[in-house]
Coordinates of C-alpha atoms in Angstrom, one line a residue:
Chain T
M1 CA -79.5 -54.7 -61.2
A2 CA -82.2 -52.3 -62.4
K3 CA -81.4 -48.7 -62.7
T4 CA -83.4 -46.1 -61.1
A5 CA -84.9 -43.1 -62.5
L6 CA -83.8 -40.0 -60.5
Q7 CA -84.8 -36.4 -60.9
F8 CA -83.3 -33.3 -59.3
Q9 CA -82.6 -29.7 -59.5
H10 CA -78.8 -29.1 -60.9
N11 CA -77.9 -25.5 -60.7
G12 CA -81.5 -24.3 -61.1
R13 CA -82.2 -26.7 -64.0
D14 CA -84.4 -29.9 -63.7
V15 CA -82.5 -32.9 -64.7
A16 CA -83.3 -36.6 -64.9
I17 CA -81.0 -39.6 -65.0
F18 CA -80.9 -43.2 -64.5
V19 CA -78.4 -44.5 -61.9
D20 CA -77.5 -47.8 -60.6
G21 CA -77.9 -48.6 -56.9
G22 CA -75.1 -47.3 -55.0
T23 CA -74.0 -44.6 -57.4
N24 CA -72.6 -41.7 -55.6
L25 CA -73.5 -38.2 -56.4
L26 CA -70.0 -37.4 -57.5
V27 CA -70.1 -39.9 -60.2
A28 CA -73.7 -39.0 -61.3
L29 CA -72.7 -35.6 -61.5
R30 CA -69.2 -36.0 -63.5
E31 CA -70.3 -38.9 -65.6
L32 CA -74.0 -38.9 -66.4
I33 CA -74.7 -34.9 -66.2
G34 CA -71.3 -34.0 -67.5
D35 CA -70.5 -31.5 -64.9
M36 CA -66.8 -31.7 -64.1
T37 CA -66.4 -29.1 -61.7
P38 CA -66.8 -31.2 -58.4
K39 CA -63.5 -33.2 -58.3
F40 CA -62.5 -36.6 -57.4
G41 CA -59.8 -36.4 -54.6
C42 CA -59.8 -39.2 -52.1
G43 CA -63.3 -40.7 -52.5
Q44 CA -63.6 -41.2 -48.6
G45 CA -64.5 -37.6 -47.6
G46 CA -60.9 -36.8 -46.4
C47 CA -60.0 -33.8 -48.8
G48 CA -63.2 -31.6 -49.5
T49 CA -62.6 -31.2 -53.3
C50 CA -66.0 -33.0 -54.4
S51 CA -68.0 -30.7 -52.1
V52 CA -71.4 -29.6 -53.4
L53 CA -74.3 -27.6 -51.9
I54 CA -77.6 -29.8 -51.5
D55 CA -80.5 -27.4 -50.5
G56 CA -77.9 -24.8 -49.6
E57 CA -76.0 -27.0 -47.2
I58 CA -72.6 -28.4 -47.8
H59 CA -72.0 -32.0 -48.6
L60 CA -69.3 -34.3 -49.7
S61 CA -70.7 -35.5 -53.0
C62 CA -68.2 -38.6 -53.1
L63 CA -70.0 -39.8 -49.9
T64 CA -73.6 -39.1 -50.9
L65 CA -75.7 -41.7 -52.6
A66 CA -77.2 -40.2 -55.7
E67 CA -80.7 -41.5 -54.9
T68 CA -80.8 -39.3 -51.8
V69 CA -80.9 -36.1 -53.6
A70 CA -84.3 -37.0 -55.5
G71 CA -86.5 -33.8 -55.9
R72 CA -83.8 -31.5 -54.1
S73 CA -81.5 -28.8 -55.4
V74 CA -78.0 -29.6 -56.0
E75 CA -75.5 -26.8 -56.6
T76 CA -71.8 -27.1 -58.0
L77 CA -69.3 -24.5 -58.9
D78 CA -70.6 -24.8 -62.6
G79 CA -73.5 -22.7 -61.5
I80 CA -71.7 -20.1 -59.3
K81 CA -71.1 -17.7 -62.0
D82 CA -73.3 -15.3 -63.8
G83 CA -72.8 -15.7 -67.4
P84 CA -69.5 -14.3 -68.3
N85 CA -69.3 -12.6 -65.0
L86 CA -67.4 -14.1 -62.1
H87 CA -69.1 -14.7 -58.6
P88 CA -67.4 -12.2 -55.9
L89 CA -65.6 -15.3 -54.4
Q90 CA -64.3 -16.2 -57.8
R91 CA -62.8 -12.7 -58.4
A92 CA -61.4 -12.5 -54.8
F93 CA -59.8 -15.9 -55.3
A94 CA -58.0 -14.7 -58.5
D95 CA -57.1 -11.3 -56.9
N96 CA -55.6 -12.7 -53.9
F97 CA -53.7 -15.6 -55.7
A98 CA -55.8 -18.1 -53.8
A99 CA -55.2 -21.1 -56.4
Q100 CA -52.0 -22.6 -57.7
C101 CA -52.7 -26.0 -59.2
G102 CA -56.5 -25.4 -58.8
Y103 CA -57.5 -28.9 -57.7
C104 CA -59.0 -27.8 -54.4
T105 CA -60.5 -24.7 -55.8
P106 CA -63.7 -25.9 -56.6
G107 CA -64.3 -27.5 -53.0
M108 CA -62.8 -24.3 -51.4
L109 CA -65.1 -21.9 -53.3
T110 CA -68.1 -24.3 -52.5
A111 CA -67.1 -24.3 -48.7
A112 CA -66.8 -20.5 -48.9
K113 CA -70.1 -20.0 -50.5
A114 CA -71.8 -22.0 -48.1
L115 CA -70.4 -19.7 -45.3
L116 CA -71.1 -16.5 -46.9
D117 CA -74.6 -17.6 -47.7
R118 CA -75.4 -18.2 -43.9
N119 CA -72.9 -15.7 -42.5
P120 CA -72.0 -12.6 -44.9
Q121 CA -69.7 -11.0 -42.5
P122 CA -67.5 -13.9 -41.0
S123 CA -64.5 -13.8 -38.6
R124 CA -61.0 -15.0 -39.6
A125 CA -61.7 -18.1 -37.1
E126 CA -65.0 -18.6 -38.8
V127 CA -63.6 -18.8 -42.2
V128 CA -60.8 -21.2 -40.9
E129 CA -63.5 -23.3 -39.6
A130 CA -65.7 -23.3 -42.8
I131 CA -62.5 -24.4 -44.8
S132 CA -61.1 -26.8 -42.5
G133 CA -62.5 -30.0 -44.2
N134 CA -60.7 -29.0 -47.5
I135 CA -57.1 -29.9 -47.9
C136 CA -54.7 -27.3 -50.2
R137 CA -51.2 -28.8 -51.2
C138 CA -50.0 -25.5 -52.6
T139 CA -51.2 -22.2 -51.2
G140 CA -50.6 -22.6 -47.3
Y141 CA -54.2 -21.5 -47.1
E142 CA -53.4 -18.0 -45.8
P143 CA -54.4 -16.5 -49.6
I144 CA -57.6 -18.6 -49.3
I145 CA -58.5 -17.3 -46.0
N146 CA -57.6 -13.6 -47.3
A147 CA -59.7 -14.2 -50.4
V148 CA -62.8 -15.4 -48.4
L149 CA -62.6 -12.4 -46.2
A150 CA -61.9 -10.0 -49.2
A151 CA -65.2 -11.3 -50.7
A152 CA -67.0 -10.7 -47.5
S153 CA -66.0 -7.3 -47.0
G154 CA -66.4 -6.4 -50.8
G155 CA -70.0 -7.6 -50.3
R156 CA -70.4 -5.1 -47.3
A157 CA -68.9 -2.3 -49.4
R158 CA -71.5 -2.8 -52.0
A159 CA -74.4 -3.0 -49.5
Chain N
M1 CA -48.1 -29.6 -18.0
T2 CA -46.1 -26.6 -19.6
R3 CA -46.0 -25.1 -22.9
H4 CA -42.5 -23.8 -23.7
R5 CA -41.7 -21.5 -26.2
G6 CA -38.6 -21.9 -28.6
R7 CA -36.9 -20.1 -31.5
G8 CA -34.7 -21.7 -34.3
I9 CA -33.0 -20.3 -37.1
A10 CA -31.7 -21.9 -40.5
S11 CA -30.0 -20.6 -43.5
V12 CA -29.9 -22.2 -47.0
N13 CA -27.6 -21.7 -50.0
Y14 CA -29.7 -23.1 -52.8
P15 CA -28.6 -24.1 -56.2
I16 CA -30.7 -23.1 -59.1
G17 CA -31.2 -26.1 -61.5
M18 CA -28.8 -28.6 -61.9
N19 CA -25.7 -30.0 -63.7
L20 CA -27.0 -33.5 -65.1
G21 CA -26.7 -33.5 -69.0
G22 CA -26.1 -29.6 -69.0
D23 CA -29.9 -29.1 -67.8
P24 CA -31.0 -27.8 -71.2
S25 CA -34.5 -26.4 -72.0
Q26 CA -35.6 -25.1 -75.4
A27 CA -38.2 -22.6 -76.5
L28 CA -39.7 -21.6 -80.0
V29 CA -41.4 -18.4 -80.5
H30 CA -43.4 -17.3 -83.6
S31 CA -45.8 -14.7 -84.5
N32 CA -49.2 -15.2 -86.3
P33 CA -50.4 -12.8 -88.9
S34 CA -52.5 -11.2 -86.3
G35 CA -49.2 -10.0 -84.7
K36 CA -49.9 -12.0 -81.8
F37 CA -47.0 -14.3 -80.5
T38 CA -47.0 -17.8 -79.4
V39 CA -44.2 -19.4 -76.9
A40 CA -43.9 -23.1 -77.4
L41 CA -42.7 -24.8 -74.5
S42 CA -42.7 -28.4 -73.0
S43 CA -42.2 -26.8 -69.5
I44 CA -45.3 -27.7 -67.7
D45 CA -46.9 -25.0 -65.4
L46 CA -48.0 -26.9 -62.0
G47 CA -49.5 -23.8 -60.7
Q48 CA -46.3 -22.0 -59.9
G49 CA -46.8 -19.4 -62.6
M50 CA -44.3 -20.8 -65.2
K51 CA -46.8 -19.5 -68.1
S52 CA -47.1 -16.1 -66.6
V53 CA -43.4 -15.7 -66.0
T54 CA -42.2 -16.8 -69.5
R55 CA -45.1 -14.6 -71.0
Q56 CA -43.7 -11.7 -69.4
I57 CA -40.0 -12.4 -70.2
C58 CA -41.0 -13.0 -74.1
A59 CA -43.2 -9.8 -74.1
E60 CA -40.4 -7.8 -72.5
T61 CA -37.7 -9.2 -75.0
L62 CA -39.7 -8.6 -78.2
G63 CA -41.1 -5.1 -77.0
V64 CA -44.7 -6.2 -77.3
P65 CA -47.5 -5.8 -75.1
V66 CA -47.9 -8.7 -72.5
E67 CA -51.3 -9.3 -73.8
D68 CA -50.0 -10.0 -77.2
V69 CA -48.0 -13.3 -76.0
Y70 CA -49.6 -16.8 -75.6
V71 CA -47.6 -19.3 -73.8
D72 CA -48.5 -22.9 -75.2
T73 CA -47.2 -25.7 -73.0
A74 CA -49.6 -28.2 -74.3
D75 CA -47.6 -31.4 -75.3
S76 CA -44.2 -32.6 -74.4
D77 CA -44.4 -35.1 -77.3
T78 CA -44.6 -32.1 -80.0
G79 CA -43.1 -29.3 -78.3
P80 CA -39.5 -28.3 -77.9
H81 CA -37.6 -30.3 -75.4
C82 CA -37.5 -29.5 -71.7
M83 CA -35.8 -31.3 -68.7
G84 CA -38.9 -30.4 -66.4
S85 CA -40.5 -28.5 -63.8
F86 CA -38.4 -29.0 -60.7
A87 CA -35.0 -28.0 -59.1
S88 CA -36.3 -24.3 -59.2
R89 CA -34.9 -24.4 -62.6
G90 CA -38.3 -22.8 -64.4
T91 CA -37.8 -19.3 -64.4
H92 CA -34.0 -19.5 -64.7
R93 CA -33.6 -22.2 -67.4
V94 CA -36.7 -21.8 -69.3
G95 CA -36.6 -18.1 -69.0
N96 CA -33.4 -18.1 -70.6
A97 CA -34.4 -20.3 -73.4
V98 CA -37.5 -17.9 -74.1
M99 CA -35.4 -14.8 -73.9
A100 CA -33.1 -16.2 -76.6
A101 CA -35.8 -17.2 -78.8
A102 CA -37.8 -13.8 -78.3
R103 CA -34.3 -12.1 -79.2
E104 CA -34.1 -14.0 -82.5
A105 CA -37.9 -13.4 -83.4
R106 CA -37.3 -9.7 -82.5
G107 CA -34.6 -9.6 -85.0
V108 CA -36.7 -10.9 -87.8
M109 CA -39.5 -8.5 -86.9
M110 CA -37.5 -5.6 -86.8
E111 CA -35.9 -6.6 -90.3
A112 CA -39.5 -7.0 -91.7
A113 CA -40.5 -3.7 -90.2
A114 CA -37.4 -2.1 -91.8
E115 CA -38.1 -3.4 -95.2
E116 CA -41.8 -1.9 -94.8
L117 CA -40.6 1.6 -93.3
E118 CA -37.6 1.5 -95.8
V119 CA -35.1 2.3 -93.1
N120 CA -32.2 0.4 -91.5
A121 CA -33.5 -2.1 -88.8
A122 CA -30.8 -0.8 -86.5
D123 CA -32.4 2.6 -86.3
L124 CA -35.9 1.1 -85.3
E125 CA -37.3 0.7 -81.6
T126 CA -40.4 -0.8 -80.2
D127 CA -42.5 1.1 -78.0
G128 CA -43.7 -1.7 -75.9
R129 CA -47.5 -0.9 -77.0
G130 CA -47.7 -2.9 -80.4
N131 CA -45.7 -0.4 -82.3
I132 CA -42.3 -0.1 -84.1
H133 CA -40.8 3.3 -85.1
V134 CA -37.6 5.1 -86.2
R135 CA -35.7 6.2 -83.2
G136 CA -36.2 10.1 -82.9
A137 CA -39.0 10.1 -85.4
P138 CA -42.1 8.3 -83.8
H139 CA -44.2 9.4 -86.7
R140 CA -42.3 7.0 -89.0
S141 CA -44.2 4.0 -87.3
I142 CA -45.8 0.8 -88.1
S143 CA -47.8 -1.6 -85.9
T144 CA -46.5 -5.1 -85.1
K145 CA -49.7 -6.6 -86.6
D146 CA -48.9 -5.0 -89.8
V147 CA -45.2 -6.1 -89.7
A148 CA -46.6 -9.6 -89.1
I149 CA -49.1 -9.3 -92.0
A150 CA -46.3 -7.9 -94.4
A151 CA -43.9 -10.8 -93.2
Q152 CA -46.5 -13.4 -93.9
F153 CA -48.2 -12.2 -97.1
K154 CA -45.5 -10.1 -99.0
Q155 CA -42.0 -10.8 -97.9
G156 CA -42.3 -14.6 -97.1
K157 CA -40.8 -14.5 -93.8
T158 CA -41.6 -16.4 -90.7
I159 CA -41.1 -13.9 -87.5
S160 CA -39.8 -16.8 -85.3
G161 CA -36.8 -17.6 -83.1
R162 CA -35.3 -20.5 -81.4
G163 CA -33.8 -20.5 -77.9
I164 CA -31.9 -23.0 -75.8
F165 CA -30.3 -22.7 -72.4
L166 CA -27.4 -25.3 -71.9
V167 CA -25.1 -25.3 -68.9
P168 CA -21.4 -26.4 -69.9
L169 CA -21.1 -29.9 -68.3
S170 CA -19.1 -29.6 -65.1
D171 CA -16.9 -32.6 -64.6
V172 CA -15.8 -34.0 -61.3
D173 CA -12.2 -33.2 -60.3
P174 CA -11.0 -36.9 -59.6
E175 CA -8.2 -35.5 -57.2
T176 CA -10.5 -33.1 -55.0
G177 CA -13.9 -34.1 -56.0
E178 CA -14.5 -30.4 -56.9
M179 CA -17.1 -29.5 -59.5
S180 CA -19.5 -26.7 -60.0
P181 CA -23.1 -28.1 -59.8
A182 CA -24.9 -24.7 -60.6
T183 CA -24.4 -21.6 -62.3
C184 CA -26.3 -19.4 -59.7
Y185 CA -27.5 -19.8 -56.1
A186 CA -30.3 -18.4 -54.1
H187 CA -30.3 -17.7 -50.5
A188 CA -32.9 -17.8 -47.5
C189 CA -32.9 -17.4 -43.9
L190 CA -35.9 -18.3 -41.7
V191 CA -36.5 -17.8 -37.9
A192 CA -39.3 -20.2 -36.8
E193 CA -41.2 -19.8 -33.2
V194 CA -42.8 -22.8 -31.8
E195 CA -44.6 -23.9 -28.3
V196 CA -43.9 -27.4 -27.3
D197 CA -46.2 -29.0 -24.9
D198 CA -44.0 -31.2 -22.6
E199 CA -46.9 -33.3 -21.5
T200 CA -48.3 -34.3 -25.0
G201 CA -45.1 -33.7 -27.1
E202 CA -47.2 -31.5 -29.5
V203 CA -45.4 -28.7 -31.4
A204 CA -47.6 -25.6 -32.3
M205 CA -46.3 -23.1 -34.9
I206 CA -46.2 -19.6 -33.3
R207 CA -44.8 -17.6 -36.4
M208 CA -41.9 -17.4 -38.9
D209 CA -40.0 -14.5 -40.2
S210 CA -37.8 -15.0 -43.3
A211 CA -35.8 -13.4 -45.8
Y212 CA -35.3 -14.8 -49.2
E213 CA -32.7 -13.6 -51.9
L214 CA -34.0 -14.9 -55.2
G215 CA -32.3 -12.6 -57.9
R216 CA -35.0 -10.5 -59.3
A217 CA -38.6 -10.9 -58.5
L218 CA -39.8 -10.9 -62.1
N219 CA -43.6 -11.3 -60.7
P220 CA -43.7 -10.2 -56.9
R221 CA -47.0 -11.5 -56.4
L222 CA -46.2 -15.0 -57.9
V223 CA -42.9 -15.1 -55.8
E224 CA -45.1 -14.1 -52.8
Q225 CA -47.5 -17.1 -53.2
Q226 CA -44.7 -19.3 -53.9
L227 CA -43.0 -18.3 -50.5
V228 CA -46.3 -18.5 -48.4
G229 CA -47.5 -21.9 -49.8
G230 CA -43.9 -23.4 -49.7
A231 CA -43.3 -22.5 -46.2
W232 CA -46.4 -24.2 -45.2
M233 CA -45.1 -27.3 -47.1
G234 CA -41.9 -27.0 -45.1
V235 CA -44.0 -27.0 -41.9
S236 CA -45.7 -29.9 -43.1
H237 CA -42.6 -32.0 -43.8
A238 CA -41.4 -30.9 -40.3
L239 CA -44.0 -31.9 -38.5
Y240 CA -46.5 -34.1 -40.3
E241 CA -45.9 -35.9 -43.6
T242 CA -44.5 -39.3 -43.6
P243 CA -44.8 -42.5 -45.7
E244 CA -43.4 -44.5 -42.7
P245 CA -43.2 -47.1 -41.2
Y246 CA -41.5 -49.1 -44.0
Y247 CA -40.5 -46.4 -46.8
P248 CA -40.3 -47.2 -49.5
E249 CA -42.1 -50.3 -49.1
P250 CA -45.8 -49.1 -48.9
V251 CA -47.0 -52.0 -46.7
H252 CA -48.5 -50.4 -43.7
G253 CA -48.1 -47.1 -45.0
P254 CA -50.6 -44.3 -44.9
R255 CA -53.4 -45.0 -47.3
D256 CA -55.4 -41.7 -46.9
F257 CA -55.6 -38.1 -45.7
V258 CA -56.6 -39.6 -42.2
E259 CA -53.2 -41.5 -42.1
Y260 CA -51.0 -39.3 -43.9
L261 CA -51.4 -36.0 -42.1
M262 CA -51.0 -32.5 -43.3
P263 CA -51.7 -29.2 -41.4
G264 CA -55.0 -27.7 -42.2
P265 CA -55.9 -24.1 -42.4
G266 CA -56.2 -24.1 -38.4
D267 CA -52.6 -25.0 -38.0
I268 CA -51.0 -22.1 -40.0
C269 CA -49.2 -19.2 -38.3
P270 CA -48.3 -15.8 -39.2
H271 CA -45.3 -15.8 -41.5
D272 CA -43.4 -12.2 -42.3
I273 CA -41.3 -12.4 -45.6
A274 CA -38.6 -10.1 -46.8
V275 CA -37.8 -10.6 -50.5
L276 CA -34.1 -9.6 -51.3
E277 CA -33.4 -8.8 -55.0
R278 CA -29.8 -9.3 -55.9
P279 CA -30.0 -9.9 -59.7
A280 CA -28.2 -13.1 -61.1
P281 CA -25.6 -12.2 -64.0
D282 CA -26.9 -15.2 -65.9
G283 CA -30.4 -15.0 -65.0
P284 CA -33.2 -13.8 -67.4
F285 CA -33.7 -10.0 -66.2
G286 CA -31.6 -11.3 -63.2
A287 CA -34.1 -13.8 -61.9
K288 CA -32.9 -16.9 -60.1
G289 CA -36.0 -18.6 -58.8
P290 CA -37.9 -19.1 -55.3
G291 CA -38.8 -22.8 -56.2
E292 CA -37.8 -25.6 -53.6
M293 CA -36.1 -23.0 -51.4
C294 CA -39.3 -21.7 -50.2
A295 CA -39.7 -25.0 -48.1
N296 CA -36.1 -26.0 -47.3
P297 CA -35.1 -23.7 -44.2
V298 CA -38.3 -24.2 -42.6
L299 CA -37.5 -28.0 -41.5
P300 CA -34.0 -27.1 -39.6
A301 CA -35.5 -24.0 -38.1
V302 CA -38.6 -25.9 -36.6
A303 CA -36.0 -28.6 -35.3
N304 CA -33.7 -25.9 -33.8
A305 CA -36.8 -24.2 -32.3
I306 CA -37.8 -27.3 -30.4
F307 CA -34.4 -28.0 -29.0
N308 CA -34.4 -24.2 -27.9
A309 CA -37.8 -24.9 -26.4
V310 CA -37.3 -28.4 -24.5
G311 CA -33.7 -29.2 -25.1
V312 CA -34.4 -32.2 -27.3
R313 CA -32.5 -32.7 -30.6
I314 CA -34.8 -34.8 -33.1
D315 CA -32.9 -35.6 -36.5
D316 CA -35.7 -37.8 -37.6
L317 CA -38.4 -36.5 -39.7
P318 CA -41.2 -35.8 -39.4
I319 CA -41.0 -34.5 -35.7
T320 CA -44.1 -36.3 -34.3
P321 CA -45.4 -35.5 -30.9
E322 CA -44.3 -39.2 -30.1
K323 CA -40.7 -38.5 -30.9
V324 CA -40.7 -35.5 -28.8
L325 CA -42.3 -36.9 -25.9
R326 CA -40.0 -39.9 -25.9
A327 CA -36.9 -37.6 -26.0
I328 CA -38.3 -35.6 -23.3
K329 CA -38.8 -38.4 -21.1
A330 CA -35.5 -39.9 -22.0
Q331 CA -33.5 -36.7 -20.6
G332 CA -35.7 -36.7 -17.8
G333 CA -37.9 -33.8 -18.6
A334 CA -38.0 -30.5 -20.4
R335 CA -34.7 -28.6 -20.4
P336 CA -35.6 -25.1 -21.9
Q337 CA -32.5 -23.5 -23.7
P338 CA -31.6 -19.7 -23.1
R339 CA -34.1 -17.8 -25.2
R340 CA -32.7 -16.8 -28.5

């Protein structure tokens, strides 16, 4: 089958790739762009570790056909930090011991960023809701919830 | 429909490591000419903090800043042997091996420093900030970096050390069956409070209160992260996770996270933890290890809490709504026990 030309924005940079029909966005990002930050967990939308932002909205890249992002903006964890400076959410995850094995972390950070981008002062219940599509095996979620709340209140302190 | 509250308690006496084959682990420590130290291990850090805690143990034993120590767990083909990251053995077994290796390396480092300062090595001490000086005369001092350079380029010495921790094998007494499977034990007690719905059989966690005695907590934040996450895993085993129906045959077993259930962030409950420190005589700086014990007391405590709430005794894990409901129906309704 012929490959399709695909152009989109990847973390603010224009990229162009050729994809086979049916290629999902996760495979396109990891194997064709070389961005390893979205992880393959279950491949069927059950774990959340492949989460990316498409035009600012959270999506499961394993269930998204690559061709559907033509002309759109895709943000991954690779673009979250500013040079050597960690994003406030990354800092808060480190300070609150919100990662152990780290496999869920990219999805958790992406879900948290999607939340804080639209709701900078979420309640605890809103944080729980926002990360409820993401499975973590190690932390028991409590440190992750605390990290997101800390990043949110840190933003308020600076404002 | 009524929701019944119940409280259950469980305690565990948990052996650190195992007896099989003496349960050995090895560590190698060496310095580079930069004065930085590398710890070579095959003990893999799965995220619990093995690298952090062995780094602390090595720095403390050498008498150098923790920033000057790098832990390399890269490759079990080329690294020194380790039995593995399991049985709550990492901090205790590997920590002891690292301590022995660092002690030997420190001896070489102090000898090399003594040669440079023209004093007796026994009169030297480290300041923990990267310097070695004569006891009582801090101005007679040399940096660990200069010692490492002198050892490498002048004295022809490797500042290095070897360490192993091996438990004497304990045979089983054929008469009594008695043996000593472990050299030290950690302890925990946990109270679980649950709410059981007698119409659906669903069990909701309300809160947990626990005390863990795990020797000395070498890194309190890492210990806390283990206890919080481990208790969640205990809840998951008690109420959700199962490879049924034909374990270990995978046919008809769960294939994905829709069928293999785990509690999500909305299912967790407040957990108040007290850490009791009672240093182990044979632990590195008194440490035992939290490890598996984080999860263990949760399962019986939850089962006991369910009995307390509705009077049914489920001894088959996980305690699913179906099992609870069948048991309630079999005894003709919920029978709440006296509040504990």
